[in-house]
Short mmCIF file of C-alpha atoms and ligand atoms in Angstrom, two decimals:
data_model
loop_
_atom_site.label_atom_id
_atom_site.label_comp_id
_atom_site.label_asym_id
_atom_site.label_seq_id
_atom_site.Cartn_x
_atom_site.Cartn_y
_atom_site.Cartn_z
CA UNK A 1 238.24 48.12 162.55
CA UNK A 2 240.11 45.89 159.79
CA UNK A 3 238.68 47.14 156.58
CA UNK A 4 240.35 44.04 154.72
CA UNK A 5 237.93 41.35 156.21
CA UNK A 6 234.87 44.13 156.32
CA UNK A 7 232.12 42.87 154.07
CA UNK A 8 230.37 45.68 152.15
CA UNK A 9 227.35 45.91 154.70
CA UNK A 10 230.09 46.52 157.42
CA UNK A 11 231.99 48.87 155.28
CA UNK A 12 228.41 50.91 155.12
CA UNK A 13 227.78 50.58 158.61
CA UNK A 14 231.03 52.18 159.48
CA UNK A 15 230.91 54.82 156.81
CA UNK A 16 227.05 55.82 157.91
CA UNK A 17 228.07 56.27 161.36
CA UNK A 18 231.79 57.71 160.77
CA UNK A 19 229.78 60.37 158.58
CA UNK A 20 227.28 61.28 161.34
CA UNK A 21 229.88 61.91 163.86
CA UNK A 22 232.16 63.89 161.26
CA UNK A 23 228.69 66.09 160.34
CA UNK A 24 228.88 66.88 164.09
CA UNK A 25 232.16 67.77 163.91
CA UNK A 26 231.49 69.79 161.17
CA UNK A 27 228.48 71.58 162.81
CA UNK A 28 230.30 72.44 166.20
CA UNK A 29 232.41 75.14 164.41
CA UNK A 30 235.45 73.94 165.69
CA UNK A 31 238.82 76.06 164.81
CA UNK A 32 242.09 74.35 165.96
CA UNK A 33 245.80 74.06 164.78
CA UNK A 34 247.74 71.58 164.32
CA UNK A 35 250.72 72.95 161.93
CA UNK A 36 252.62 74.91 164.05
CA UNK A 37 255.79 73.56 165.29
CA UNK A 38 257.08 76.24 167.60
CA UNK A 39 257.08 76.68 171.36
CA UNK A 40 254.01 77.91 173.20
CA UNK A 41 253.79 81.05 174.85
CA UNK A 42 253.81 78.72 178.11
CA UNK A 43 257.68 77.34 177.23
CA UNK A 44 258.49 80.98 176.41
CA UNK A 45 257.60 82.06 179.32
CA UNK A 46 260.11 79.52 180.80
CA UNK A 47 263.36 82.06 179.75
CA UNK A 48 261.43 85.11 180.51
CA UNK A 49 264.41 85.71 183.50
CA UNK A 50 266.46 86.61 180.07
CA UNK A 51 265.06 89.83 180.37
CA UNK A 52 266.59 90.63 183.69
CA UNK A 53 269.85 88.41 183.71
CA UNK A 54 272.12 91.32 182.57
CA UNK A 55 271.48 94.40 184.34
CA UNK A 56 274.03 96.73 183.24
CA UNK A 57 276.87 94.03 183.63
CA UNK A 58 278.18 93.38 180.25
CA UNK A 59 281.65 91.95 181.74
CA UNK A 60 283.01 89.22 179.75
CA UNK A 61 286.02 87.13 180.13
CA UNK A 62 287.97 88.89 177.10
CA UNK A 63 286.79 92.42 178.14
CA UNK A 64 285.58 92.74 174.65
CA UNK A 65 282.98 95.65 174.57
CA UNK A 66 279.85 94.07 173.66
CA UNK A 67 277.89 96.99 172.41
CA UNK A 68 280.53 97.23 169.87
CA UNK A 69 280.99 95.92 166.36
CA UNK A 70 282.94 92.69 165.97
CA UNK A 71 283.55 89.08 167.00
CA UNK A 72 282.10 87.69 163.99
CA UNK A 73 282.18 83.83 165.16
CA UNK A 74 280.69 84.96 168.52
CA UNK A 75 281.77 84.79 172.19
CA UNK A 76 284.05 82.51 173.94
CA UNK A 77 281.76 81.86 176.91
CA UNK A 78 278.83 81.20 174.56
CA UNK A 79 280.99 78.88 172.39
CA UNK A 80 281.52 77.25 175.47
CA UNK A 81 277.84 76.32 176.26
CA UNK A 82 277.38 75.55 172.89
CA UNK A 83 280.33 73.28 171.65
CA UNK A 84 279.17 70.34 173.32
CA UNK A 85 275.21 70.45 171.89
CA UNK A 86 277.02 69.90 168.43
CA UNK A 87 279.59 68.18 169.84
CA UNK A 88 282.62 69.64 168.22
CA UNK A 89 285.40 71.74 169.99
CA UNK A 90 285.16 75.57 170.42
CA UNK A 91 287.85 76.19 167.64
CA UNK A 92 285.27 74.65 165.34
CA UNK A 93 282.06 76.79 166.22
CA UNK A 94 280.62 80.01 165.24
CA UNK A 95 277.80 81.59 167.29
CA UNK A 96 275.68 83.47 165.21
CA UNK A 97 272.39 85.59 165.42
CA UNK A 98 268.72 83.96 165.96
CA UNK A 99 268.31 81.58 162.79
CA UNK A 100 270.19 78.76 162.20
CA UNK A 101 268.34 78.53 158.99
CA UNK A 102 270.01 81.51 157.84
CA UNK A 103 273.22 79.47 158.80
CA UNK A 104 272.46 76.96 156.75
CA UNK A 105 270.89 79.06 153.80
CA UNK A 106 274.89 81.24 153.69
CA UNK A 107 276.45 77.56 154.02
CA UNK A 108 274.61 76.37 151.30
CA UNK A 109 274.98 79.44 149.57
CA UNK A 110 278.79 80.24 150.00
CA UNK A 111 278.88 76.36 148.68
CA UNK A 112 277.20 76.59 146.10
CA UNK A 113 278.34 80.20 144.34
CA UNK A 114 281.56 81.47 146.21
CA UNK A 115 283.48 78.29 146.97
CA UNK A 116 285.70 76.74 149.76
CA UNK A 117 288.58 78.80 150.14
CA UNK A 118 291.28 76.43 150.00
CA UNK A 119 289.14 73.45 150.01
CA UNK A 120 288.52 74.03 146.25
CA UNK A 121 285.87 75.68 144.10
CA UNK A 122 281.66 76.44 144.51
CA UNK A 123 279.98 73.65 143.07
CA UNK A 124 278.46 75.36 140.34
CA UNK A 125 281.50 76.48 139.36
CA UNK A 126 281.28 76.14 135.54
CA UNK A 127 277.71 75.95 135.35
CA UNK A 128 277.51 71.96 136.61
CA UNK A 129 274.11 70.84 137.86
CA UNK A 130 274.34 70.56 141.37
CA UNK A 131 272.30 67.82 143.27
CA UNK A 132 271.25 67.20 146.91
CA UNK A 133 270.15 64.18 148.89
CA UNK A 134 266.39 64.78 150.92
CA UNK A 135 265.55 61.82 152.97
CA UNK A 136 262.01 61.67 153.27
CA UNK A 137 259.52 62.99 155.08
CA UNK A 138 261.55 65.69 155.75
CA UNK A 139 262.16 69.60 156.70
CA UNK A 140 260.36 71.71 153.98
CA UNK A 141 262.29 74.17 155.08
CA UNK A 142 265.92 72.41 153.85
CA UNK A 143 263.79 71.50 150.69
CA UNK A 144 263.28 75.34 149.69
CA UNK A 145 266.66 76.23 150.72
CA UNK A 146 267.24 73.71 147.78
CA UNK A 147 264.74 74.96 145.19
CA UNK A 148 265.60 78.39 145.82
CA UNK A 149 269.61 78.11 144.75
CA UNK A 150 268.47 75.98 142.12
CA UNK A 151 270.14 72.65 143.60
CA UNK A 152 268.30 69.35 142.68
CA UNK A 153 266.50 67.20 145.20
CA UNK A 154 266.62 63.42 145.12
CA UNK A 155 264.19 61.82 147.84
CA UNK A 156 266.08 59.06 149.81
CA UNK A 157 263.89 57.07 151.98
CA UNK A 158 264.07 57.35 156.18
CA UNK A 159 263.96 54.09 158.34
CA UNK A 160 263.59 54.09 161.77
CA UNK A 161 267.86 54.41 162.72
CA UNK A 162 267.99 57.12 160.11
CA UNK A 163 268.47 57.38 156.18
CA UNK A 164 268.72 54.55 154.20
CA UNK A 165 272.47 54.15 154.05
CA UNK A 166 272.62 51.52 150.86
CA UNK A 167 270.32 53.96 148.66
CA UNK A 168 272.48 56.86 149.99
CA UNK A 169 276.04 55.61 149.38
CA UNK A 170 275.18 53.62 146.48
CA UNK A 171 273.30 57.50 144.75
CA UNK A 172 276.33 59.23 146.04
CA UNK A 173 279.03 56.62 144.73
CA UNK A 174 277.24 57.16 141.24
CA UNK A 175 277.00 60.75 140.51
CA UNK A 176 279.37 63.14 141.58
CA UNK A 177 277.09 66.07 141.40
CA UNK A 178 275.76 65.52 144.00
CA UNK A 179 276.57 67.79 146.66
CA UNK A 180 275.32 67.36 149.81
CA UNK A 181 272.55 65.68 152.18
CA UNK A 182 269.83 67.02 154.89
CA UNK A 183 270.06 65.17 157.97
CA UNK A 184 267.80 66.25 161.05
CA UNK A 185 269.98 63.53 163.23
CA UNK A 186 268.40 63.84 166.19
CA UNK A 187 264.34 63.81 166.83
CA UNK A 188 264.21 64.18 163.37
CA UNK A 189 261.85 66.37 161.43
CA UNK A 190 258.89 65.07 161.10
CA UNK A 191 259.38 61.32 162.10
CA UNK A 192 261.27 61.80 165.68
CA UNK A 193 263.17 58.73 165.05
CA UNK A 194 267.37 59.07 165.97
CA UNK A 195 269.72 58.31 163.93
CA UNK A 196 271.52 54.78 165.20
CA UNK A 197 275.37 55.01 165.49
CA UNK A 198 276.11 52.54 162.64
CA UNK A 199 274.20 55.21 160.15
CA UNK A 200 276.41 58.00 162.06
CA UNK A 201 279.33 56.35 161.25
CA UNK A 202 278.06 55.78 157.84
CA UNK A 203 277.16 59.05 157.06
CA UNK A 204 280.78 60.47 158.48
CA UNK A 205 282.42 58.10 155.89
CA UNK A 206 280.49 59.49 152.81
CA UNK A 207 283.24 62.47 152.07
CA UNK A 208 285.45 59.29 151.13
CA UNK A 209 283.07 57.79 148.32
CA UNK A 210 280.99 61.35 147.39
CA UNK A 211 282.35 63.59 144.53
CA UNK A 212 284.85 66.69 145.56
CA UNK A 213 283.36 69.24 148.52
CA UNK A 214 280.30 66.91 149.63
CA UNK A 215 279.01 68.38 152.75
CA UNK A 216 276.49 66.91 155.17
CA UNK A 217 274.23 69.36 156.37
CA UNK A 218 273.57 68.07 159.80
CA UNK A 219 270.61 69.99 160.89
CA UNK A 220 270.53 69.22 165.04
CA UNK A 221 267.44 71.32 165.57
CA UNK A 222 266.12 69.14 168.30
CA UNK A 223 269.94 68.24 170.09
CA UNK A 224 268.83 68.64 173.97
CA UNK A 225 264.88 68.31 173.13
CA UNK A 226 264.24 64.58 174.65
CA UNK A 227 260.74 64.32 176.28
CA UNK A 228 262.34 61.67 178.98
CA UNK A 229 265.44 61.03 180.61
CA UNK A 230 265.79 57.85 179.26
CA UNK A 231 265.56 59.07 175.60
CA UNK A 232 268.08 57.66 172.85
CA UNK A 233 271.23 59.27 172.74
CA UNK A 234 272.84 60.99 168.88
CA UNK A 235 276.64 59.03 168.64
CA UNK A 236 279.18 62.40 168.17
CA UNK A 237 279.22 63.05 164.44
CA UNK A 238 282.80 64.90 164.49
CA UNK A 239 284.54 62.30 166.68
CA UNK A 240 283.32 59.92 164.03
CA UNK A 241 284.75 62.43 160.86
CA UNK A 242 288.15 62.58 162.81
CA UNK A 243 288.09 58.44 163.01
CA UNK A 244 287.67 58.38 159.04
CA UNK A 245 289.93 61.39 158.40
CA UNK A 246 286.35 63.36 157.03
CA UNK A 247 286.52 66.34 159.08
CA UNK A 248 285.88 68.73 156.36
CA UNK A 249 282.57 66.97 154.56
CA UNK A 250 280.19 67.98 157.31
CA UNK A 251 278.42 71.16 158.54
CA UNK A 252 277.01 70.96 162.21
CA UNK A 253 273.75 73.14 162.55
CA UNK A 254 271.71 74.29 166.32
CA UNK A 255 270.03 77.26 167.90
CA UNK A 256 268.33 77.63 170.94
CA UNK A 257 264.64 78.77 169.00
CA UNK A 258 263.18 75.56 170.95
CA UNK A 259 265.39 76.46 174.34
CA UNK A 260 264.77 79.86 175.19
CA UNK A 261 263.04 82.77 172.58
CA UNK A 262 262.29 81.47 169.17
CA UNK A 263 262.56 84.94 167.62
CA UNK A 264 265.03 86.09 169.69
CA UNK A 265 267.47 83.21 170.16
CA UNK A 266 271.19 82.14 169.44
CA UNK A 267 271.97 79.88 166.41
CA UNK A 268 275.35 78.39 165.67
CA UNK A 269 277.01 76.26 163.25
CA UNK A 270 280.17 73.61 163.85
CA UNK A 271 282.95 72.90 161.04
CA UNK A 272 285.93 71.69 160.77
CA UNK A 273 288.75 74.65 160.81
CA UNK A 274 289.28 74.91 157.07
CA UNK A 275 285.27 74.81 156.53
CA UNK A 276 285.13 77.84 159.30
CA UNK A 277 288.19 80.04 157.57
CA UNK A 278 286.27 80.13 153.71
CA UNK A 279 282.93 80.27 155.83
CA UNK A 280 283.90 83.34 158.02
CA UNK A 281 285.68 84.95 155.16
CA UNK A 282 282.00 84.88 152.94
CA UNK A 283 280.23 85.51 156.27
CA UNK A 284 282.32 88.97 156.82
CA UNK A 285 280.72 90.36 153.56
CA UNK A 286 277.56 90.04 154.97
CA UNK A 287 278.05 91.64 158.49
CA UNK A 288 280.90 92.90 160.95
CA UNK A 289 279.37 91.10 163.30
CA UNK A 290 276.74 88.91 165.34
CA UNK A 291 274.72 90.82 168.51
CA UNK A 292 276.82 89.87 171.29
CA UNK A 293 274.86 90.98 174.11
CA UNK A 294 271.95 87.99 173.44
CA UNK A 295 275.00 85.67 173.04
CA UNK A 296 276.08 86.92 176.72
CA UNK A 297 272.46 86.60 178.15
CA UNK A 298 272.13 83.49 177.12
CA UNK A 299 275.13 82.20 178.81
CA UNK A 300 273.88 83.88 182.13
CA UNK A 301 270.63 82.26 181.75
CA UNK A 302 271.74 78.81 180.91
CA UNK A 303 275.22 78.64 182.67
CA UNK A 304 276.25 75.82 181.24
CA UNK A 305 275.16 71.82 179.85
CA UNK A 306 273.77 70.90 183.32
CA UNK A 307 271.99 74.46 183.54
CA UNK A 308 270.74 73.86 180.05
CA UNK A 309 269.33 70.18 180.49
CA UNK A 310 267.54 71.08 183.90
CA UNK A 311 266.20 74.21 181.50
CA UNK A 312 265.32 71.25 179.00
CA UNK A 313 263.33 69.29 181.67
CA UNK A 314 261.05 72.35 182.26
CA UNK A 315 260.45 72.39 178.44
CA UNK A 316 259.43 68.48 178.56
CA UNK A 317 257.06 68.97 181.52
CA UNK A 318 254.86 70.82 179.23
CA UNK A 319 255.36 69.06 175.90
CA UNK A 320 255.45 65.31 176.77
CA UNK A 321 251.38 65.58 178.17
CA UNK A 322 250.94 67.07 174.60
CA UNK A 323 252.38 63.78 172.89
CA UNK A 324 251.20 61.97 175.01
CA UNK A 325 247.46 63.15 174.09
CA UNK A 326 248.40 62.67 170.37
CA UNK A 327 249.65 59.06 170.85
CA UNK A 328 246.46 58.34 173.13
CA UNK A 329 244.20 58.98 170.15
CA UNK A 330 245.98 57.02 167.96
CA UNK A 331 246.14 53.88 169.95
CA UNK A 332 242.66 53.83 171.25
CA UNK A 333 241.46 55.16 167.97
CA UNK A 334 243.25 53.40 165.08
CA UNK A 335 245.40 50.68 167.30
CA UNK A 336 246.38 48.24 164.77
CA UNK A 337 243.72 48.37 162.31
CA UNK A 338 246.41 48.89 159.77
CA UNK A 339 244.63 52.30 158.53
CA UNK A 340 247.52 54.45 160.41
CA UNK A 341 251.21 54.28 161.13
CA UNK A 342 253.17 56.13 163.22
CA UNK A 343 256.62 56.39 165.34
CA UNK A 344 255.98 57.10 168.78
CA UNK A 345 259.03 60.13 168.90
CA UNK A 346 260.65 60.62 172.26
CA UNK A 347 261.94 64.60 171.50
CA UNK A 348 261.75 66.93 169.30
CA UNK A 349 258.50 68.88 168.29
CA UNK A 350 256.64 66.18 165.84
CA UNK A 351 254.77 63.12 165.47
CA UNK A 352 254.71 62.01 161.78
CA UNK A 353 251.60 59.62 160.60
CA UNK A 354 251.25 57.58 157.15
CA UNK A 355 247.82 57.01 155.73
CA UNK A 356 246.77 54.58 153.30
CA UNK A 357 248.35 55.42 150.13
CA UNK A 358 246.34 57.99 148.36
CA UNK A 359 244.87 59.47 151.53
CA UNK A 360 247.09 62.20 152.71
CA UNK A 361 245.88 65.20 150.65
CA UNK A 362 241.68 63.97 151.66
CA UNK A 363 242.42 63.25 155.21
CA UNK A 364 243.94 67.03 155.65
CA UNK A 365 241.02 68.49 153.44
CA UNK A 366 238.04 66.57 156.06
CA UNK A 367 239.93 67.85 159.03
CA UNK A 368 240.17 71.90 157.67
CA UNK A 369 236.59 71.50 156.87
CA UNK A 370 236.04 70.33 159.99
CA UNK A 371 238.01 73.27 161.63
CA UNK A 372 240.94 71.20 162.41
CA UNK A 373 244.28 72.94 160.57
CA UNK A 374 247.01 70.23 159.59
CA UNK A 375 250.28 70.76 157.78
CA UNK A 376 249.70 70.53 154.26
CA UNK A 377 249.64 66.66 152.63
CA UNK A 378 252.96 66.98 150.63
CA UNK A 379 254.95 69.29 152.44
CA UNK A 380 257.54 66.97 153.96
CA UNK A 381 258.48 65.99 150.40
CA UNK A 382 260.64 68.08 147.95
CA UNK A 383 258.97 70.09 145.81
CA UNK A 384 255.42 69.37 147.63
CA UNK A 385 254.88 65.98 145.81
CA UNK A 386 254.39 63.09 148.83
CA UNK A 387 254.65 60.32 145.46
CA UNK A 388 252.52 57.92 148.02
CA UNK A 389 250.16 60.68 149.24
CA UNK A 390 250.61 59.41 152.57
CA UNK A 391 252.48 61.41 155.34
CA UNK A 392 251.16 64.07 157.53
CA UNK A 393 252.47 66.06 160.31
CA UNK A 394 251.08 66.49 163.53
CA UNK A 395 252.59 69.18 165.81
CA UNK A 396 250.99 69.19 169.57
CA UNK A 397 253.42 72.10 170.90
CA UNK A 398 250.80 75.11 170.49
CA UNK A 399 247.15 73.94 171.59
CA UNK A 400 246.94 73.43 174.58
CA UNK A 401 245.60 69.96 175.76
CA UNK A 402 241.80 70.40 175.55
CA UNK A 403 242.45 71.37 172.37
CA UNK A 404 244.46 68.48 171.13
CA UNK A 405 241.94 66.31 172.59
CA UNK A 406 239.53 67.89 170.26
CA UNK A 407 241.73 67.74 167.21
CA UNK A 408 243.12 64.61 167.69
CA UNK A 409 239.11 63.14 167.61
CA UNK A 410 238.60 64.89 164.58
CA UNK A 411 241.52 63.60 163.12
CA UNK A 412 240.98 60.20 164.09
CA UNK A 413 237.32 60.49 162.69
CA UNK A 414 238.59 61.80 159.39
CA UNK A 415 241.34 58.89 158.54
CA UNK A 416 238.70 55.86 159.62
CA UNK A 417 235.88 57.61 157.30
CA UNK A 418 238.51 58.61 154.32
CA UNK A 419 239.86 54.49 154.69
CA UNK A 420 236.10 53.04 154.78
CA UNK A 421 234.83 55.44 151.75
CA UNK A 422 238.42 54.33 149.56
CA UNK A 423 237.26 50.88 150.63
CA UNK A 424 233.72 51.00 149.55
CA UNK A 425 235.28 52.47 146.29
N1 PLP B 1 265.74 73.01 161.52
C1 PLP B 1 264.68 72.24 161.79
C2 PLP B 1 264.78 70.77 161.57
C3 PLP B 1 263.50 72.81 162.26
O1 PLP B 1 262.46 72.01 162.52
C4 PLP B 1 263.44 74.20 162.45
C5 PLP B 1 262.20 74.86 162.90
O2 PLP B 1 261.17 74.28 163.03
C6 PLP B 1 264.57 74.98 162.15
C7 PLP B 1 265.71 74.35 161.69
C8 PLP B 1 264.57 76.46 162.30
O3 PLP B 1 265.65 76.82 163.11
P1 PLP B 1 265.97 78.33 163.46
O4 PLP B 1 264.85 78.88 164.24
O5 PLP B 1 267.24 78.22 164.26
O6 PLP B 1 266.21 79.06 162.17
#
C-alpha cells in the first residue's frame, strides 16, 4: 500500500474495505492490552524458588543480623552480584529496597533541594531555575519525576546509537542551568535501540562542558534484558568517567523488577564515592535501613553474573515469541509502505512505532474503540505533548501470544485506515 501514488478511487477502495474489517473488529467485542510493560505472571513464576531459598539460614559473610536495623547501602554479597550489571566497583554501589525509581526520585531530590555534601550546593539553591535534558520518546516516568520537583524539561531528539550528542552538548555548553539528563542506555525506553560507545564516551565527557553538579541519570532498567545472545553490548559508563576524570557527574540506576519479583525486588544505584557519602547522608533521614533479608534471597537465588544471565535466558524464552509476533505484523502488514516506522529492539520490554505525523492520538483512539488498549499518544514526551503526534508504544510482555496476534491485527488495521482517511483528506 503506497498512499503517495494511490489515485483517489484507490484511496476509496482501501478506506471502504479497511472500514469493513475495522467494523468487525469493532463488533467482535474484543478487550486486549497493550500498555503494560511489566513481566507476566509466567516470568514471575520463573523466581518463585525465592520463596524457599532461605529456610531459616540467614548466615551472611559479615555475620550481620539481618532481621535487624542497619546497613543502609545494603549487603556485601548482594553488592557483589550487582556491581557488575552497572558496572562500577562495590565501593560505589548502594543496594536499596524494590524501586529504583524511588532511587532516582531521592537522587533527584537530594540534588535538587539538599545539595552535594562536599561536591557543592542543591541546584536550586537560591531559587535558580533548574533544567533537565529528556531525549525523546522517552520514560514518562523520568518526565514526572521532573514535573513534580518543578525541574524544566527540554526534549532532545534519540537516534538509533543513542541521544543526539551535537544538540546535547551544544544545549548543555549554553545554559548552565541545566542540570542533568535521562538516559535509558541500554534497550532503551520505548525505542530499544543501545546506546553506541562513541555516545557513551560522549555522554561521560559532559561534566567537563555542563554547568557545576550536572549529573547523568543513567537509568539501566533493561542491563541483562537481551532477547538473544548475540544482542549489542552497553560500553562501561564509569570506566569511561574515570578516562575523562568525570567520576562524579553520573548516577548509575538498576533493579531486578524485570529479573525476579517486580513488587518485591532489589533496586540499586552506582556513584562515584563522594556522590555516595552526600547521598547516604540524605538517604539516612529517610530510613535506618534497606530489608536485608530480600537482598540475601536474592543472592541465593541468582548466585552470581553467570547464575543471573542463565536466569535471563529463561526470561527471553518467553518474551522474544512475544516480539517476535509484534514485528510479524508489522512487516507483513505495513512492510515498507512508508505509513509505519519502527526499530526492531533486541531487549528490553518495548517496541516503539512512529505514525504519520498527526496520527498518534487517532490511531490509539480506533484501537480502544476497537477493544485494543495502547499507551496513551503523548506519553513518551514531557509533559504529554508528542509535538509530531507520532510515537506509540507497544508492550507485548503481558498478553499472551493469541492475544497479541489479535491486537497486533487491530492495530495494523487502525494505522492503514487512519493513513488512507488523512490521505483522502
Ligand atoms: N526505569 C525504566 C526505564 C523503566 O522502564 C521502569 C519500569 O518500567 C523503571 C525504571 C521502574 O523501575 P523500578 O521497578 O526499579 O522502580
Amino acid at each position: 500500500m503506497q498512499l503517495d501514488q494511490a489515485s483517489t478511487e484507490q484511496l476509496r477502495e482501501w478506506e471502504s474495505a479497511l472500514s469493513a474489517q475495522y467494523e468487525e473488529f469493532k463488533a467482535a467485542g474484543l478487550n486486549l492490552d497493550l500498555t503494560r510493560g511489566k513481566p507476566s505472571s509466567e516470568q514471575l513464576s520463573l523466581s518463585d524458588a525465592i520463596l524457599d531459598v532461605l529456610g531459616h539460614d540467614l548466615s551472611n559473610e559479615t555475620n550481620t543480623d539481618l532481621r535487624n536495623y542497619g546497613g543502609l547501602d545494603g549487603i556485601a554479597e548482594c553488592k557483589r552480584l550487582f556491581a557488575p550489571v552497572l558496572g562500577v566497583s562495590t565501593d560505589e554501589i548502594l543496594i536499596g529496597g524494590n524501586s529504583s525509581l524511588t532511587l532516582m526520585y531521592f537522587a533527584a531530590m537530594f540534588a535538587n533541594h539538599m545539595g552535594f555534601g562536599d561536591l557543592g550546593k542543591a541546584w536550586s539553591d537560591g531559587g535558580q531555575t533548574v533544567k533537565f535534558l529528556c531525549p525523546v520518546p522517552g520514560y514518562d516516568r523520568h518526565f514526572a519525576v521532573c514535573e513534580h520537583l518543578g525541574i524544566e524539561m527540554i526534549p532532545v531528539s534519540m537516534n538509533d546509537n543513542g541521544p543526539d550528542m551535537d544538540e546535547v552538548e551544544a544545549l548543555v555548553k549554553a545554559d548552565a542551568s541545566i542540570k542533568g539528563i535521562w538516559c535509558v542506555p541500554r534497550f532503551s525506553n520505548p525505542t530499544g535501540i543501545v546506546y553506541s560507545d562513541d555516545v557513551v564516551k560522549r555522554i561521560a565527557e559532559l561534566g567537563k562542558v555542563a554547568g557545576d553538579n550536572f549529573r547523568v541519570f543513567w537509568d539501566n532498567a533493561y542491563a541483562v534484558h537481551s532477547l538473544s545472545d548475540s544482542a549489542p553490548e552497553l560500553a562501561n559508563l564509569m570506566d569511561a568517567c574515570r578516562k575523562a576524570g568525570t567520576e562524579n557527574s553520573v548516577y548509575l540506576f538498576g533493579s531486578t523488577s524485570k529479573i525476579t519479583y517486580a513488587g518485591a525486588g532489589v533496586a540499586f544505584v552506582g556513584m562515584s564515592a563522594a556522590n555516595l557519602k552526600a547521598f547516604k547522608h540524605h538517604l539516612g533521614m529517610t530510613q535506618i535501613g534497606p530489608d536485608k533479608i530480600n537482598q540475601l534471597r536474592h543472592v541465593r537465588l541468582l548466585q552470581d553474573s553467570n547464575g543471573l544471565a542463565a536466569h535471563m535466558r529463561e526470561h527471553a524464552a518467553v518474551l522474544k515469541p512475544r516480539f517476535d509476533i509484534v514485528l510479524k505484523h508489522l512487516n507483513e502488514g505495513i512492510g515498507d509502505s512508508g505509513l509505519l516506522s519502527w526499530t526492531a529492539p533486541e531487549g528490553g520490554y518495548f517496541i516503539a512505532v512512529d505514525t504519520l505525523p498527526g496520527l498518534a492520538k487517532q490511531v490509539v483512539a480506533m484501537a480502544a474503540d476497537a477493544g485494543v488498549k495502547l499507551t496513551p499518544a503523548g506519553a513518551t514526551f514531557p509533559y504529554g505533548k508528542d509535538p509530531q503526534d507520532r510515537n506509540i508504544r507497544l508492550a507485548p510482555s503481558v498478553p499472551t501470544l493469541e492475544e497479541i496476534d489479535r491486537a497486533m491485527q487491530v492495530f495494523v488495521t487502525c494505522v492503514k485506515l487512519a493513513s488512507v482517511r488523512q490521505r483522502l483528506g
